Coordinates of C-alpha atoms in Angstrom, one line a residue:
X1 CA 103.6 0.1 -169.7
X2 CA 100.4 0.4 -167.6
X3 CA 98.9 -3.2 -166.7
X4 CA 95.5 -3.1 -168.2
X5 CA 92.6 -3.4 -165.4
X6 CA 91.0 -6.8 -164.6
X7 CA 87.7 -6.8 -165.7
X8 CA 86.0 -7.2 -162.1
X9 CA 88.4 -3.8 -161.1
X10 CA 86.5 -2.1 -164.6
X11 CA 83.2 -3.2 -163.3
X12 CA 83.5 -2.2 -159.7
X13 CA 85.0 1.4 -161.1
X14 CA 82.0 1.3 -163.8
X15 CA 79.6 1.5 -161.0
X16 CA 80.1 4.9 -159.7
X17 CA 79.6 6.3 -163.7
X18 CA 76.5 7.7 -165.0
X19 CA 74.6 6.6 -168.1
X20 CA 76.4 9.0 -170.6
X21 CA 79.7 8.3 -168.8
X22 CA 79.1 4.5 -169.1
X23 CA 78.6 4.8 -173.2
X24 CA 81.7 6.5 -173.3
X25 CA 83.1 3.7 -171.8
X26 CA 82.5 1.1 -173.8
X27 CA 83.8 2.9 -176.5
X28 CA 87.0 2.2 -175.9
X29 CA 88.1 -1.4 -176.7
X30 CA 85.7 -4.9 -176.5
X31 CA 87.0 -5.3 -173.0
X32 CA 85.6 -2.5 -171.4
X33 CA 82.6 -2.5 -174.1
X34 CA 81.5 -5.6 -172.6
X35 CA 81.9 -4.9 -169.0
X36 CA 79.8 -2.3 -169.9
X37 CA 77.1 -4.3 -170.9
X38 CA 77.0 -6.0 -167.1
X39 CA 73.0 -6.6 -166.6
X40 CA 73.7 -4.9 -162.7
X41 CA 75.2 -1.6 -163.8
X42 CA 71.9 -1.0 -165.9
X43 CA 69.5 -2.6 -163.6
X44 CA 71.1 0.3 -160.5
X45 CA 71.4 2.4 -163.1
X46 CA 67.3 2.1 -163.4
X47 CA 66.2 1.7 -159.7
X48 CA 68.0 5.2 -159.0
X49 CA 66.1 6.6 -161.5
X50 CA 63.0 5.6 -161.4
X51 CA 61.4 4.6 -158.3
X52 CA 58.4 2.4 -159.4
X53 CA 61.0 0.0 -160.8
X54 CA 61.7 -1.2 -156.9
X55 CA 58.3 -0.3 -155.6
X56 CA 56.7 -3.0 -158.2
X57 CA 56.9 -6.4 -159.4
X58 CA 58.9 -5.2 -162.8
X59 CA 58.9 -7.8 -166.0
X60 CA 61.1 -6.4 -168.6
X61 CA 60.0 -8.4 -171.3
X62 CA 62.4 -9.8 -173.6
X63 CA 64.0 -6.6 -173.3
X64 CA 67.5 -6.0 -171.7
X65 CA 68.0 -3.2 -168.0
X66 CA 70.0 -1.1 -170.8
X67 CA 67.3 -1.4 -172.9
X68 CA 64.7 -0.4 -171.2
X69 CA 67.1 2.6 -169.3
X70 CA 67.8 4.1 -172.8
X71 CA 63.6 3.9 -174.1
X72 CA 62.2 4.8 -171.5
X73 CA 65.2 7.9 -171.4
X74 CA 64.4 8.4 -174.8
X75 CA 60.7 8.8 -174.3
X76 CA 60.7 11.0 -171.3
X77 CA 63.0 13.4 -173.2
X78 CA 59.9 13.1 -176.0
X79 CA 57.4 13.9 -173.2
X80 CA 59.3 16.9 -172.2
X81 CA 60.6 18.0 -175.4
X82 CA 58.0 17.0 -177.8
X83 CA 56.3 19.1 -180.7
X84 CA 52.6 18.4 -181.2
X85 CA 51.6 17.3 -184.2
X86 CA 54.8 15.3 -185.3
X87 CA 56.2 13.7 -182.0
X88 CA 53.0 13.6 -180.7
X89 CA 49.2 13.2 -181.7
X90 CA 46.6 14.6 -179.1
X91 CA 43.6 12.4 -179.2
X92 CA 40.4 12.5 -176.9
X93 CA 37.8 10.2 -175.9
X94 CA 34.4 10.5 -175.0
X95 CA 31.6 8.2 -174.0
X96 CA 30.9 9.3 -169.7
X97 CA 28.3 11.4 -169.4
X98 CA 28.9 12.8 -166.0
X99 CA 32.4 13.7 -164.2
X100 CA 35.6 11.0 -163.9
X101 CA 35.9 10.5 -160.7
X102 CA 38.7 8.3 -160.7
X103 CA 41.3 6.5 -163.3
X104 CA 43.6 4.3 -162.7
X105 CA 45.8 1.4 -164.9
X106 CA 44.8 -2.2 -165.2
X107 CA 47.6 -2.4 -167.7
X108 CA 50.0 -5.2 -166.3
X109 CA 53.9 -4.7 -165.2
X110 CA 55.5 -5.7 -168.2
X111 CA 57.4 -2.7 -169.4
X112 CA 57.5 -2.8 -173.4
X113 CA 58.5 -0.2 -175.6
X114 CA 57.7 -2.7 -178.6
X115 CA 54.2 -2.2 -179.4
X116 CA 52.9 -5.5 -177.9
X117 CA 51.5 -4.0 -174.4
X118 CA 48.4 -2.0 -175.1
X119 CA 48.0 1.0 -172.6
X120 CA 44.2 0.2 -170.8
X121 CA 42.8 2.3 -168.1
X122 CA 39.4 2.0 -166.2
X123 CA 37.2 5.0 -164.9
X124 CA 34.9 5.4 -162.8
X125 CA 32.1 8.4 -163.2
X126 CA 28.8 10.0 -161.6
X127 CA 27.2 8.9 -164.6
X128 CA 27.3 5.7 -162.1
X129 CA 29.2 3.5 -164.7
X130 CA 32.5 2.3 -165.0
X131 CA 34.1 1.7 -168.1
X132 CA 37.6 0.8 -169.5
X133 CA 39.7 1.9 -172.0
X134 CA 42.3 1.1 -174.9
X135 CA 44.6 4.3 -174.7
X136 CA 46.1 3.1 -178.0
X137 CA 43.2 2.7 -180.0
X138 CA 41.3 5.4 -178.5
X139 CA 37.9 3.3 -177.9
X140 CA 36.2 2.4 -175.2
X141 CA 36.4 -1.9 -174.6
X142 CA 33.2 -2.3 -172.1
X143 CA 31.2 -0.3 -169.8
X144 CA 29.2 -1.3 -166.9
X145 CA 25.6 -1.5 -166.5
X146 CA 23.8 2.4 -164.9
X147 CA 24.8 1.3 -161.5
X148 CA 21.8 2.8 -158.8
X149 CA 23.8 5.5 -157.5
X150 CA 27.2 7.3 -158.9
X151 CA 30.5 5.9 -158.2
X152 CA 33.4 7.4 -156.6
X153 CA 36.4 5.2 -155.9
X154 CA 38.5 2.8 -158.3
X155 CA 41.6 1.2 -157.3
X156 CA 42.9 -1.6 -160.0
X157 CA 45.0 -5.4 -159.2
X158 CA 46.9 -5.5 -162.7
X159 CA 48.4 -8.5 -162.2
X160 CA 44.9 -10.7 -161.3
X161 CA 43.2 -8.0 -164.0
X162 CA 40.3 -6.9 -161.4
X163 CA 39.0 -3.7 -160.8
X164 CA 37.3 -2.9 -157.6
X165 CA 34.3 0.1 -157.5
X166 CA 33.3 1.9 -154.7
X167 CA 29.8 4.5 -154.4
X168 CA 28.8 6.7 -152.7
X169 CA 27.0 4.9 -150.2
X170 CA 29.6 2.3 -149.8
X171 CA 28.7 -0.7 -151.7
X172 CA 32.0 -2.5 -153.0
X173 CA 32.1 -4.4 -156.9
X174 CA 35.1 -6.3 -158.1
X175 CA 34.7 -6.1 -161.9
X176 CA 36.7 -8.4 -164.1
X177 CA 39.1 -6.0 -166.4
X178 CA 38.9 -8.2 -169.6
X179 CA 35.4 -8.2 -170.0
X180 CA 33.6 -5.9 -167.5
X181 CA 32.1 -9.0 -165.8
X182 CA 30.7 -8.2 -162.3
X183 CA 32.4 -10.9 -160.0
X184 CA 31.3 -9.8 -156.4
X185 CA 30.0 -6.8 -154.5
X186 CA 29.9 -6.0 -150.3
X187 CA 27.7 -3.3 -149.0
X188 CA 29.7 -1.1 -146.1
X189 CA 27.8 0.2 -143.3
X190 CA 28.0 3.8 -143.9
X191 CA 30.0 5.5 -147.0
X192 CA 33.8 5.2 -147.7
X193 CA 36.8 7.5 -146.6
X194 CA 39.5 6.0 -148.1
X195 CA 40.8 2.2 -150.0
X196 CA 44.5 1.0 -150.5
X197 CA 44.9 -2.2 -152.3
X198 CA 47.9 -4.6 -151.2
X199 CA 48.7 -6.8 -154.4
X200 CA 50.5 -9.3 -152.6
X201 CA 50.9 -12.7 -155.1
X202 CA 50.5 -14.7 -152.3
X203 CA 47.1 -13.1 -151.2
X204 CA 46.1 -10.1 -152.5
X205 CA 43.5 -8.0 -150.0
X206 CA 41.6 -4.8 -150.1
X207 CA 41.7 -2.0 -146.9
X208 CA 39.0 0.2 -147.0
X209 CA 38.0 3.1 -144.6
X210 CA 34.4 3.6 -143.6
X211 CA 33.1 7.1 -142.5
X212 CA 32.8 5.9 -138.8
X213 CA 36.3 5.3 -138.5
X214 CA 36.3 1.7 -139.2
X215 CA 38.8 -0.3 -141.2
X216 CA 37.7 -3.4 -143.1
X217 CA 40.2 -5.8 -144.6
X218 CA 38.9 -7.8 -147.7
X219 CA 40.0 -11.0 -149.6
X220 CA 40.2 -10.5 -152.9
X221 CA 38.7 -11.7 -155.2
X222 CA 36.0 -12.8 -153.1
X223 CA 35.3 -9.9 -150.7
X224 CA 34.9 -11.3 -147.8
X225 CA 35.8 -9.9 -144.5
X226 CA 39.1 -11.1 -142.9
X227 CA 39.6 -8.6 -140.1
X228 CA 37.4 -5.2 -139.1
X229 CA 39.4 -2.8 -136.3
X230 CA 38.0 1.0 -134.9
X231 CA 40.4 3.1 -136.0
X232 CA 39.1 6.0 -135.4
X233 CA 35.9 7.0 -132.6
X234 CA 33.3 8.4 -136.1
X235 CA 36.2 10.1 -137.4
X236 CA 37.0 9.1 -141.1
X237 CA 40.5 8.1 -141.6
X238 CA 43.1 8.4 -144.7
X239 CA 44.8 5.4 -145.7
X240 CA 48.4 5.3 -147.4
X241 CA 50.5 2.1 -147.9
X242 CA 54.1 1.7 -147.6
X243 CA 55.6 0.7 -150.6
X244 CA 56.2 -2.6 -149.9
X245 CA 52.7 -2.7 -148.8
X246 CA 54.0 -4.0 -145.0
X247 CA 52.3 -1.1 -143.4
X248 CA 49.5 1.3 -143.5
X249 CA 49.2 4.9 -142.3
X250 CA 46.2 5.8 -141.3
X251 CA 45.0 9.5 -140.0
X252 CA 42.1 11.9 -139.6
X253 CA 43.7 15.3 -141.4
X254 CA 43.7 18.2 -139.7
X255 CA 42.3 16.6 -136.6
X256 CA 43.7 16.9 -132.9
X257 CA 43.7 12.7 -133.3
X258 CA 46.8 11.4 -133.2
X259 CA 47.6 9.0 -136.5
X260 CA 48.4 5.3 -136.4
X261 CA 50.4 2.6 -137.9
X262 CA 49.2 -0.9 -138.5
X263 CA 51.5 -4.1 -139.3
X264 CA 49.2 -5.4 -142.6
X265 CA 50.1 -9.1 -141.9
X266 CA 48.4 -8.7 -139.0
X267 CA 45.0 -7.1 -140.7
X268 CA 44.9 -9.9 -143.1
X269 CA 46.1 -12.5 -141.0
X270 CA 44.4 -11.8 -137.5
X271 CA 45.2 -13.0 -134.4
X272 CA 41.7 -14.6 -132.1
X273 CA 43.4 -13.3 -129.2
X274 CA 45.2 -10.1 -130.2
X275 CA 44.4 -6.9 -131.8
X276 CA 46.0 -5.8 -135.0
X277 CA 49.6 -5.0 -134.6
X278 CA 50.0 -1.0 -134.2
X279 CA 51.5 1.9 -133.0
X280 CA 50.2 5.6 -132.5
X281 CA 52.7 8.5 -134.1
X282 CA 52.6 11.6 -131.1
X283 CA 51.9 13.9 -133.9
X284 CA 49.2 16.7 -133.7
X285 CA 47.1 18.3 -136.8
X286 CA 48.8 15.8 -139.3
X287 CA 48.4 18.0 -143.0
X288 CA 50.1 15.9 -145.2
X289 CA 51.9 12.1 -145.4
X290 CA 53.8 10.1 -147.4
X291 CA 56.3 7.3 -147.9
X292 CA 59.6 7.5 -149.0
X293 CA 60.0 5.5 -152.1
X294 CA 63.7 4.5 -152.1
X295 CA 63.0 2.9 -148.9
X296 CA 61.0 -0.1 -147.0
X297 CA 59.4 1.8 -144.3
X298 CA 60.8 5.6 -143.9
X299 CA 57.0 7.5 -143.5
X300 CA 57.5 11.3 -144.0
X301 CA 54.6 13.6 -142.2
X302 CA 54.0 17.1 -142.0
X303 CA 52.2 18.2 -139.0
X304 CA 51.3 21.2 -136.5
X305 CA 53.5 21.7 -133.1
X306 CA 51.7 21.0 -130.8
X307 CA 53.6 22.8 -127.6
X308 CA 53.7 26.2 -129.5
X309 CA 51.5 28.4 -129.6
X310 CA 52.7 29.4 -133.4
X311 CA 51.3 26.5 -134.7
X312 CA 54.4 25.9 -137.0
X313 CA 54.5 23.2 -139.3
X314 CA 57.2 20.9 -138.5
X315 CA 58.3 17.5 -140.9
X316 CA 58.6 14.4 -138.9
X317 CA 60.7 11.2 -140.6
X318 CA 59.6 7.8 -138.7
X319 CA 61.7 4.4 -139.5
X320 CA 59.4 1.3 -138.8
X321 CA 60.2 -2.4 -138.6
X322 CA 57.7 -5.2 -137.0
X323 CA 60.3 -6.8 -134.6
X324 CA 58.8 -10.1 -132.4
X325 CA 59.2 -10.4 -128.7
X326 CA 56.5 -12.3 -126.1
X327 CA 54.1 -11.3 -128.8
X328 CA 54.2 -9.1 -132.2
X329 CA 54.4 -5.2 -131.5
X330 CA 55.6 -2.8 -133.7
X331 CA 59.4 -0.4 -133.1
X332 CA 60.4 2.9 -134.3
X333 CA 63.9 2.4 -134.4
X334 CA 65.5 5.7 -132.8
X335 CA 64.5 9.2 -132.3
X336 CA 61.6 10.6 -135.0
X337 CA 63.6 13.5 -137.0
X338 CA 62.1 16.4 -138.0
X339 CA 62.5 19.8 -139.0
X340 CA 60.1 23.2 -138.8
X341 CA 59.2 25.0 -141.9
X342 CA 59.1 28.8 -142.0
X343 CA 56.0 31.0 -141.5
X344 CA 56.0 31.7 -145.2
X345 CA 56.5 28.7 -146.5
X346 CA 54.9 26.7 -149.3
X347 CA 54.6 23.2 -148.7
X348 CA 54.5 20.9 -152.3
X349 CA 54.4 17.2 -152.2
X350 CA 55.6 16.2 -155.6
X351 CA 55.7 12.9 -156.9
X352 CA 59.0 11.2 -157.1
X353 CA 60.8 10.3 -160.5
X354 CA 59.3 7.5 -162.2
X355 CA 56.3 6.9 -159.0
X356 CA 53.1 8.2 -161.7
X357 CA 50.9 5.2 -161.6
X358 CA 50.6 2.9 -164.5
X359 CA 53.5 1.7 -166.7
X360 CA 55.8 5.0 -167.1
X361 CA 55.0 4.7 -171.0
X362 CA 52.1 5.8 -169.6
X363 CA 52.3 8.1 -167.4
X364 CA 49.2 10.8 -166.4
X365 CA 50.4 14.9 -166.6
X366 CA 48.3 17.0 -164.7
X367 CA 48.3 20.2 -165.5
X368 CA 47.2 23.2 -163.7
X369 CA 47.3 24.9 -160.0
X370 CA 45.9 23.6 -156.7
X371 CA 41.7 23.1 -157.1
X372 CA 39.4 23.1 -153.8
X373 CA 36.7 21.7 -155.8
X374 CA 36.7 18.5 -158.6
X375 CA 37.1 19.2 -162.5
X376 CA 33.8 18.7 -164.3
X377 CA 35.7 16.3 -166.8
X378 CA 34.1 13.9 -168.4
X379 CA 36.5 13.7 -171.1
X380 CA 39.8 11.9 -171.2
X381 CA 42.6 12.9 -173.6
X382 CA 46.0 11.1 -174.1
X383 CA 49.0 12.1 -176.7
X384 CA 50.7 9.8 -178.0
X385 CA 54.2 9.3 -179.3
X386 CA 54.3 8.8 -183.1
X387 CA 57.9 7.5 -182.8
X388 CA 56.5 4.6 -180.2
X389 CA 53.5 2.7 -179.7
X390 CA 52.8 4.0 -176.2
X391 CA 51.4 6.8 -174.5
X392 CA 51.5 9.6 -172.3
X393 CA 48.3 10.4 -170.9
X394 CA 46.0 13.0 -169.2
X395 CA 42.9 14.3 -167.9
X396 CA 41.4 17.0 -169.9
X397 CA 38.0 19.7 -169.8

């Protein structure tokens, strides 16, 4: 007769199953039903899904990892699968009278698929207003006053509920999301290029990119200046935060500059003596950037060789780490990796599962090719799941 497995031995071999392979499972007897149940199998089960569930400061709720894994299954299948009319309602909502800019969440982390966590969005417009949004009901909560000129960047702190506005001649607000409340402004010297926001609990800060190739760190909420570095010699630079908001990419695209890497302690915690912690990347005519999301500091780039005279494309993987010696500098542990792309090829950056911003009952679907120019949409429209309370959402003419 076959000893029966310990139940440690049936969780250790439970880890290597899949989702449907694991249901199976505890279908057998109560033992393995409840090592199925194990809160660790669900919870890897999730981050290997879905990457935003490691890349943010997740609350489940009163909810279970299991729980959460099979909605948020079942709704994605809904998304895909869904029939409008009856699994979904298409609604739209108007009230800007000039192009959305920008959108972005100011719905906190707390992942519900009960119906207690509306779905609220700001947007920002050239009608020079900003104004927020309950998904769920489909009406607008406030709206800013006719700011002087239009506005064209938004980025969102969910967990402090502020919203930060940018326009187009590079004066900064910090909004209050409840209410609409304006709770500070600070005027750049020339327009911006780019923002990031690092939510950090501990202190939260805004990077922002000015025209002229300077990078301004902010407090938040206050908006006060910690730390202001050159990047760039008036060249604007691109901004993009690792996701564990340790580091920040910065580049001029399609430039002959060569791209840098800054440690963000030291940008919000500066040194009187020292500059900003960095590192320039040897790379030449960077096109495209990103992070990878499964990991703490793997930064992915696509750029031009520059020793050819083919001008291929070539992919170059960099692994980062701040490491201390007789003062902070910054290591790329072992040789960059990389790999050319063919003449012919395509290059797509898609969006890793489950990295849509906002809370993934949320999430935006663009539709459509690639645009060289902005969509004049000044509507947004949203479906909604009629078997749930939450939504998927998009921009639409």
């Amino acid at each position: 007769m076959a000893v029966p497995l310990h139940p440690d031995e049936l969780l250790h071999v439970f880890s290597f199953l899949e989702a449907r392979d694991l249901l199976c499972a505890a279908q057998v007897n109560k033992v393995w039903n409840e090592v199925s149940q194990t809160k660790e199998l669900w919870r890897h089960l999730c981050l290997s899904r879905w990457s935003s569930c490691k890349a943010s400061r997740m609350v489940l709720g009163t909810q279970t990892w299991k729980q959460y894994y099979l909605c948020r299954s079942e709704l994605e299948f809904r998304v895909t699968s869904g029939r409008p009319g009856k699994d979904f309602i298409c609604k739209a909502i108007a009230g800007h009278t000039g192009y959305i800019e920008q959108l972005a969440y100011i719905s906190t982390n707390e992942y519900r698929f009960d119906g207690r966590e509306k779905s609220v969005i700001c947007t920002v417009s050239s009608d020079c207003t900003v104004r927020a949004w309950d998904l769920h009901e489909g009406t607008e909560i406030w709206s800013s006053p006719r700011q002087p000129v239009p506005l064209k960047n938004l980025v969102t702190y969910p967990q402090l509920q502020l919203v930060v506005t940018i326009d187009i001649q590079g004066l900064i607000k910090m909004w209050k999301a409840e209410t609409g409340w304006e709770l500070a402004s600070f005027g750049l010297p020339t327009s911006s290029s780019a923002v990031e926001l690092c939510d950090r609990p501990e202190a939260p800060f805004l990077l922002v990119a000015c025209v002229n190739g300077i990078l301004y760190t902010l407090r938040v909420p206050p908006l006060q200046v910690v730390s202001m570095v050159t990047v760039f010699s008036n060249t604007f630079a691109n901004l993009l935060c690792s996701p564990d908001q340790q580091w920040v990419f910065a580049s001029a695209q399609d430039s002959d500059v060569y791209p840098k890497v800054f440690y963000t302690q030291s940008l919000a915690c500066p040194s009187e003596d020292e500059p900003p912690v960095s590192t320039t990347l040897p790379l030449w005519m960077c096109s495209q950037a990103c992070w990878a999301p499964d990991e703490a500091a793997r930064l992915i780039v696509v750029h031009k060789n520059e020793n050819e005279d083919d001008m291929q494309l070539v992919v170059t993987t960099f692994e980062l780490r701040a490491k201390k010696s007789s003062k902070d500098r910054v290591d790329i542990l072992g040789d960059p990796a990389d790999f050319r792309l063919g003449a012919d090829a395509v290059h797509h950056t898609w969006p890793a599962a489950g990295s849509f911003p906002g809370p993934p009952e949320a999430h935006h679907v663009h539709a459509g090719g690639e645009c060289s120019t902005p969509h004049p949409w000044h509507t947004l429209c949203f479906l909604e799941s009629t078997s749930t309370p939450h939504l998927t959402s998009f921009q639409g003419p």
